[in-house]
Amino acid sequence: MADADETSKQAERNTNVGDGIAVKKQDIARAKNEGKELTKDEKQRLRKEKKQQKKNKKDDKGESEHENVPLPPSQAVVQCQSQKAPSVAPSLALTPVSVCTSEKPAKSKAEQRAERRARQEADRAAKGKKGESAQQPPSGKSKAPPNELQPVVKRLPEHVQVDDPAAVRKLAKKLERQQIPVRSEYGYKVSLFSHLHQYSRKAPLTQQISIPSTVIHPYIVRLGLQYSQGIVAGSNARSIALLHAFQKVIQDYKTPPNEELSRDLVNKLKPYISYLNQCRPLSASMGNAIKYVKKEISNIPCLCKEEEAKKQLLSCIDNYIKEKITLAATTISAYAIEKISNGDVILVYGCSSLVNHILCDAFDKKRKFSVIVVDSRPRLEGREALRRLVKKGICCTYVLISAVSYILPEVSKVFLGAHALLANGYVMSRVGTSQIALVAKAYNVPVLVCCETYKFCERVQTDSFVSNELGNQYT
Amino acid sequence: LFRQTYLQMYFRTQISQDPDVASAAAAIRSLLEFLKRDQSETLLGLRENLTEAIRRLGEADSSVAVSSGGELFLRFITLTSLEHLDFSQSKNLLVERGELFLNKISLSRNKVAKLCHTFIKDGAKILTHSSSRVVLKVLENAAADKKRFSVYVTESQPDSAGKLMAEKLRRLNIPVTVILDAAVGYIMEKVNLVIVGAEGVVESGGIINKIGTYQLAVCSKAHNKPFYVVAESFKFVRLFPLNQQDVPAQFKYKADILKTAEDLDKEHPMIDYTPPSLITLLFTDLGVLTPSAVSDELIKIYL
């Protein structure tokens, strides 16, 4: 009898996803009834079901129906998406019921739960058919709401696809759920950049947040403001500021009762990250830092005491900063100094902390060279670089980017910093960098890019339009 | 100290006894002898002595191949687990691995020649530069394969090495013409392909070779003729020159000139750097590589 049940269950599992949910719940229910202790993943499943049911009550619209199926195996999500197209809705409602009837009569609760779930699936499927065609393209690309399980597909950053109303609505819903104000957009939009966010700069995001903010930690609010006003700028500076702010957050964190630190802290961080993203889109280095912090948090053993766990996390973040940023800079400058010979004229663009560090190190090692700093509007970041190099005692010249082809015949090498290094070898950096590289190539001057490994990004981009950050049109 | 000068003497006798062997192979044989006779008591001391020996050999012969060959030798023999053996056993293991390495590299030239000679078609006109033993082996194999081809060799001043090459080719009954270094542009329209050897292959996929190779490469690019490089894998070196000036001075000039010259700027360099954009294919004992594949192979060797 048990074997027959097993085989029938296997057969159902292979064909129908909604069925699979019912079957797994019946496993759990049977285990409970037979007096066995629930195993760890059964507990997980139970927890997820509870969450799922809460969400089913909140979710009235069926917009994100395929992402709301919290099945542990991620293939289930993909299967769900592919199933929506044909008319599966009626069969979903029927088959679980048929399986239930073949089970022992003692599992009535499990049956009822399964039926309720099946009915909700059917409802959602029916509603989802309407918005289906609009959903299919973004569903392949946009990310699941962050409170759900890891999405199968790669995430696209949120600031792309502004001209797709479904994606915009999804973003707005997510921010609303996390209680973060949405940034308002310009009235008039440039059509070339209609797929990118064009935010109004009149009112900063923080005006819409109550004081004191209940959802967002004050350090994060301050950090977001610093990002959006350009007070903290530059890829390394932003990452370090972010990690310091996370350290403060972890210090002030107290685990609520009946929750685990490893799970709850990660959930607490999510609205912060969305808020920071709204203030200014995250850089690749910040993205990698966040991934690292989340991984460290979720790797905390559940039996660890809170004080110990916090101390461990703080030291992990300190190590990350030390290894990936400070020590990396020392190593890179050791390599780069080999390429600086006496009598060199080096061209740098804008203000890159790594390139400045390399030049100062080379000067300390008694190399004789001079520097040409190229600058561009509107930020005029080159002035900061100029200030630092002149303070060190390096001989510098300052030009604007329009004069690059005029001074390039005198240049022997070009050193550039990077914001991110993409998977196809392309370099993302401040606007104007590719211009400098092109002109240098025309004059046969070697171009060297300095970039720490934590800025490596798995994205691939072949032009600057597909994803970018727009500045204020009025400066 | 006595042993160091003995090392250099041994190296020179190796070269003079067998002029056909690659200079790096001779260097490695000398290093192996040195290793067998070394009397240090610890592995660290042994390693230090070997590094010093490699440096001394570099003073005797300042070519890139000797330096890269020596470093690869050192890496290869120490790439083994030496934890649980006592010192004499470790030393024997190192000597064994050294012999293995030497055997491998003496076979590498044949491997390269086998890969390359099929690219020479019947009736081809080949242009080569200066005297390279690997190119000679390739042409020997092609001739043995009953292919009919003719060769142009540049004279390659200041040491007229091209004339030596022409002699060797005549002995193989291959029709050969010696041309002036300045006549490369003139002759390029007549040739079908260009094959050169290399003293060193750098990380970017470019090569370091006898002065005049860069000109040859630029001309062949302008005429759209394929430019092939034949080199064994022990010539892969961990350098990345950005331009001609960036090649370290110790490789550019002959060893005795480095020691005696007052102003190196007034000396004539013996080598130049050919960037990877001008090279079509590299034939090595690791296979036929494009210049972009070289950096991958190089990392594999050195790690």
PDB file of N, CA and C in Angstrom, chain A residues 333-382:
ATOM      1  N   SER A 333      49.838  48.533  -6.758  1.00  0.00           N
ATOM      2  CA  SER A 333      50.845  49.560  -7.011  1.00  0.00           C
ATOM      3  C   SER A 333      52.225  48.941  -7.142  1.00  0.00           C
ATOM      4  N   ALA A 334      52.477  47.784  -6.488  1.00  0.00           N
ATOM      5  CA  ALA A 334      53.762  47.115  -6.695  1.00  0.00           C
ATOM      6  C   ALA A 334      53.923  46.690  -8.141  1.00  0.00           C
ATOM      7  N   TYR A 335      52.859  46.157  -8.750  1.00  0.00           N
ATOM      8  CA  TYR A 335      52.946  45.778 -10.165  1.00  0.00           C
ATOM      9  C   TYR A 335      53.068  46.998 -11.054  1.00  0.00           C
ATOM     10  N   ALA A 336      52.259  48.024 -10.740  1.00  0.00           N
ATOM     11  CA  ALA A 336      52.180  49.173 -11.647  1.00  0.00           C
ATOM     12  C   ALA A 336      53.477  49.958 -11.648  1.00  0.00           C
ATOM     13  N   ILE A 337      54.183  49.978 -10.494  1.00  0.00           N
ATOM     14  CA  ILE A 337      55.411  50.762 -10.434  1.00  0.00           C
ATOM     15  C   ILE A 337      56.459  50.213 -11.393  1.00  0.00           C
ATOM     16  N   GLU A 338      56.397  48.885 -11.680  1.00  0.00           N
ATOM     17  CA  GLU A 338      57.353  48.343 -12.661  1.00  0.00           C
ATOM     18  C   GLU A 338      57.193  48.994 -14.016  1.00  0.00           C
ATOM     19  N   LYS A 339      55.990  49.489 -14.304  1.00  0.00           N
ATOM     20  CA  LYS A 339      55.738  50.037 -15.634  1.00  0.00           C
ATOM     21  C   LYS A 339      56.036  51.530 -15.701  1.00  0.00           C
ATOM     22  N   ILE A 340      56.363  52.128 -14.551  1.00  0.00           N
ATOM     23  CA  ILE A 340      56.666  53.564 -14.565  1.00  0.00           C
ATOM     24  C   ILE A 340      58.176  53.703 -14.591  1.00  0.00           C
ATOM     25  N   SER A 341      58.692  54.255 -15.677  1.00  0.00           N
ATOM     26  CA  SER A 341      60.147  54.436 -15.746  1.00  0.00           C
ATOM     27  C   SER A 341      60.484  55.906 -15.608  1.00  0.00           C
ATOM     28  N   ASN A 342      61.774  56.193 -15.382  1.00  0.00           N
ATOM     29  CA  ASN A 342      62.193  57.584 -15.209  1.00  0.00           C
ATOM     30  C   ASN A 342      61.987  58.363 -16.482  1.00  0.00           C
ATOM     31  N   GLY A 343      61.487  59.579 -16.328  1.00  0.00           N
ATOM     32  CA  GLY A 343      61.263  60.417 -17.503  1.00  0.00           C
ATOM     33  C   GLY A 343      59.906  60.213 -18.143  1.00  0.00           C
ATOM     34  N   ASP A 344      59.044  59.422 -17.521  1.00  0.00           N
ATOM     35  CA  ASP A 344      57.707  59.183 -18.085  1.00  0.00           C
ATOM     36  C   ASP A 344      56.806  60.400 -17.917  1.00  0.00           C
ATOM     37  N   VAL A 345      55.900  60.579 -18.868  1.00  0.00           N
ATOM     38  CA  VAL A 345      54.821  61.551 -18.710  1.00  0.00           C
ATOM     39  C   VAL A 345      53.540  60.743 -18.656  1.00  0.00           C
ATOM     40  N   ILE A 346      52.860  60.796 -17.519  1.00  0.00           N
ATOM     41  CA  ILE A 346      51.712  59.921 -17.293  1.00  0.00           C
ATOM     42  C   ILE A 346      50.442  60.750 -17.329  1.00  0.00           C
ATOM     43  N   LEU A 347      49.443  60.247 -18.036  1.00  0.00           N
ATOM     44  CA  LEU A 347      48.178  60.957 -18.125  1.00  0.00           C
ATOM     45  C   LEU A 347      47.166  60.239 -17.237  1.00  0.00           C
ATOM     46  N   VAL A 348      46.461  60.983 -16.408  1.00  0.00           N
ATOM     47  CA  VAL A 348      45.383  60.401 -15.614  1.00  0.00           C
ATOM     48  C   VAL A 348      44.111  61.202 -15.852  1.00  0.00           C
ATOM     49  N   TYR A 349      42.982  60.548 -15.632  1.00  0.00           N
ATOM     50  CA  TYR A 349      41.712  61.213 -15.882  1.00  0.00           C
ATOM     51  C   TYR A 349      40.876  61.183 -14.625  1.00  0.00           C
ATOM     52  N   GLY A 350      40.306  62.329 -14.276  1.00  0.00           N
ATOM     53  CA  GLY A 350      39.423  62.366 -13.119  1.00  0.00           C
ATOM     54  C   GLY A 350      40.178  61.998 -11.855  1.00  0.00           C
ATOM     55  N   CYS A 351      39.452  61.546 -10.860  1.00  0.00           N
ATOM     56  CA  CYS A 351      40.056  61.261  -9.567  1.00  0.00           C
ATOM     57  C   CYS A 351      39.813  59.804  -9.232  1.00  0.00           C
ATOM     58  N   SER A 352      40.852  58.970  -9.382  1.00  0.00           N
ATOM     59  CA  SER A 352      40.705  57.568  -8.987  1.00  0.00           C
ATOM     60  C   SER A 352      41.601  57.333  -7.790  1.00  0.00           C
ATOM     61  N   SER A 353      41.051  56.841  -6.689  1.00  0.00           N
ATOM     62  CA  SER A 353      41.857  56.700  -5.482  1.00  0.00           C
ATOM     63  C   SER A 353      43.016  55.738  -5.729  1.00  0.00           C
ATOM     64  N   LEU A 354      42.774  54.706  -6.532  1.00  0.00           N
ATOM     65  CA  LEU A 354      43.820  53.716  -6.776  1.00  0.00           C
ATOM     66  C   LEU A 354      44.960  54.309  -7.586  1.00  0.00           C
ATOM     67  N   VAL A 355      44.626  55.059  -8.641  1.00  0.00           N
ATOM     68  CA  VAL A 355      45.679  55.643  -9.469  1.00  0.00           C
ATOM     69  C   VAL A 355      46.473  56.662  -8.674  1.00  0.00           C
ATOM     70  N   ASN A 356      45.786  57.455  -7.854  1.00  0.00           N
ATOM     71  CA  ASN A 356      46.517  58.415  -7.016  1.00  0.00           C
ATOM     72  C   ASN A 356      47.466  57.704  -6.076  1.00  0.00           C
ATOM     73  N   HIS A 357      46.997  56.596  -5.509  1.00  0.00           N
ATOM     74  CA  HIS A 357      47.830  55.810  -4.598  1.00  0.00           C
ATOM     75  C   HIS A 357      49.073  55.300  -5.313  1.00  0.00           C
ATOM     76  N   ILE A 358      48.879  54.798  -6.551  1.00  0.00           N
ATOM     77  CA  ILE A 358      50.013  54.270  -7.326  1.00  0.00           C
ATOM     78  C   ILE A 358      51.026  55.370  -7.592  1.00  0.00           C
ATOM     79  N   LEU A 359      50.538  56.544  -8.009  1.00  0.00           N
ATOM     80  CA  LEU A 359      51.470  57.617  -8.343  1.00  0.00           C
ATOM     81  C   LEU A 359      52.220  58.099  -7.106  1.00  0.00           C
ATOM     82  N   CYS A 360      51.513  58.186  -5.975  1.00  0.00           N
ATOM     83  CA  CYS A 360      52.202  58.614  -4.757  1.00  0.00           C
ATOM     84  C   CYS A 360      53.259  57.591  -4.350  1.00  0.00           C
ATOM     85  N   ASP A 361      52.916  56.312  -4.466  1.00  0.00           N
ATOM     86  CA  ASP A 361      53.889  55.252  -4.150  1.00  0.00           C
ATOM     87  C   ASP A 361      55.111  55.333  -5.048  1.00  0.00           C
ATOM     88  N   ALA A 362      54.871  55.527  -6.355  1.00  0.00           N
ATOM     89  CA  ALA A 362      55.992  55.592  -7.290  1.00  0.00           C
ATOM     90  C   ALA A 362      56.877  56.781  -6.954  1.00  0.00           C
ATOM     91  N   PHE A 363      56.254  57.893  -6.566  1.00  0.00           N
ATOM     92  CA  PHE A 363      57.034  59.068  -6.203  1.00  0.00           C
ATOM     93  C   PHE A 363      57.875  58.779  -4.975  1.00  0.00           C
ATOM     94  N   ASP A 364      57.286  58.027  -4.001  1.00  0.00           N
ATOM     95  CA  ASP A 364      58.045  57.674  -2.807  1.00  0.00           C
ATOM     96  C   ASP A 364      59.221  56.786  -3.138  1.00  0.00           C
ATOM     97  N   LYS A 365      59.073  55.948  -4.200  1.00  0.00           N
ATOM     98  CA  LYS A 365      60.166  55.061  -4.588  1.00  0.00           C
ATOM     99  C   LYS A 365      61.151  55.777  -5.497  1.00  0.00           C
ATOM    100  N   LYS A 366      61.097  57.088  -5.524  1.00  0.00           N
ATOM    101  CA  LYS A 366      62.095  57.914  -6.204  1.00  0.00           C
ATOM    102  C   LYS A 366      62.084  57.770  -7.722  1.00  0.00           C
ATOM    103  N   ARG A 367      60.906  57.492  -8.293  1.00  0.00           N
ATOM    104  CA  ARG A 367      60.838  57.518  -9.748  1.00  0.00           C
ATOM    105  C   ARG A 367      60.659  58.958 -10.199  1.00  0.00           C
ATOM    106  N   LYS A 368      61.275  59.334 -11.322  1.00  0.00           N
ATOM    107  CA  LYS A 368      61.133  60.703 -11.827  1.00  0.00           C
ATOM    108  C   LYS A 368      60.107  60.694 -12.953  1.00  0.00           C
ATOM    109  N   PHE A 369      58.948  61.280 -12.701  1.00  0.00           N
ATOM    110  CA  PHE A 369      57.949  61.331 -13.765  1.00  0.00           C
ATOM    111  C   PHE A 369      57.110  62.575 -13.554  1.00  0.00           C
ATOM    112  N   SER A 370      56.348  62.937 -14.581  1.00  0.00           N
ATOM    113  CA  SER A 370      55.427  64.057 -14.414  1.00  0.00           C
ATOM    114  C   SER A 370      54.049  63.602 -14.851  1.00  0.00           C
ATOM    115  N   VAL A 371      53.041  64.307 -14.369  1.00  0.00           N
ATOM    116  CA  VAL A 371      51.661  63.840 -14.545  1.00  0.00           C
ATOM    117  C   VAL A 371      50.863  64.914 -15.260  1.00  0.00           C
ATOM    118  N   ILE A 372      49.986  64.474 -16.151  1.00  0.00           N
ATOM    119  CA  ILE A 372      49.022  65.385 -16.756  1.00  0.00           C
ATOM    120  C   ILE A 372      47.644  64.934 -16.282  1.00  0.00           C
ATOM    121  N   VAL A 373      46.929  65.812 -15.595  1.00  0.00           N
ATOM    122  CA  VAL A 373      45.602  65.489 -15.085  1.00  0.00           C
ATOM    123  C   VAL A 373      44.569  66.046 -16.050  1.00  0.00           C
ATOM    124  N   VAL A 374      43.718  65.175 -16.548  1.00  0.00           N
ATOM    125  CA  VAL A 374      42.664  65.615 -17.467  1.00  0.00           C
ATOM    126  C   VAL A 374      41.367  65.670 -16.682  1.00  0.00           C
ATOM    127  N   ASP A 375      40.614  66.730 -16.885  1.00  0.00           N
ATOM    128  CA  ASP A 375      39.410  66.947 -16.107  1.00  0.00           C
ATOM    129  C   ASP A 375      38.242  67.238 -17.033  1.00  0.00           C
ATOM    130  N   SER A 376      37.027  67.080 -16.507  1.00  0.00           N
ATOM    131  CA  SER A 376      35.874  67.361 -17.355  1.00  0.00           C
ATOM    132  C   SER A 376      34.736  67.855 -16.499  1.00  0.00           C
ATOM    133  N   ARG A 377      33.850  68.653 -17.098  1.00  0.00           N
ATOM    134  CA  ARG A 377      32.643  69.112 -16.433  1.00  0.00           C
ATOM    135  C   ARG A 377      31.642  67.987 -16.323  1.00  0.00           C
ATOM    136  N   PRO A 378      30.627  68.041 -15.516  1.00  0.00           N
ATOM    137  CA  PRO A 378      30.352  69.111 -14.574  1.00  0.00           C
ATOM    138  C   PRO A 378      31.007  68.889 -13.204  1.00  0.00           C
ATOM    139  N   ARG A 379      31.516  67.688 -12.965  1.00  0.00           N
ATOM    140  CA  ARG A 379      31.957  67.422 -11.596  1.00  0.00           C
ATOM    141  C   ARG A 379      33.346  67.950 -11.284  1.00  0.00           C
ATOM    142  N   LEU A 380      34.156  68.125 -12.318  1.00  0.00           N
ATOM    143  CA  LEU A 380      35.526  68.630 -12.123  1.00  0.00           C
ATOM    144  C   LEU A 380      36.241  67.846 -11.020  1.00  0.00           C
ATOM    145  N   GLU A 381      36.184  66.509 -11.136  1.00  0.00           N
ATOM    146  CA  GLU A 381      36.817  65.676 -10.119  1.00  0.00           C
ATOM    147  C   GLU A 381      38.340  65.726 -10.214  1.00  0.00           C
ATOM    148  N   GLY A 382      38.853  66.090 -11.380  1.00  0.00           N
ATOM    149  CA  GLY A 382      40.297  66.136 -11.547  1.00  0.00           C
ATOM    150  C   GLY A 382      40.968  67.091 -10.583  1.00  0.00           C
TER     151      GLY A 382
END
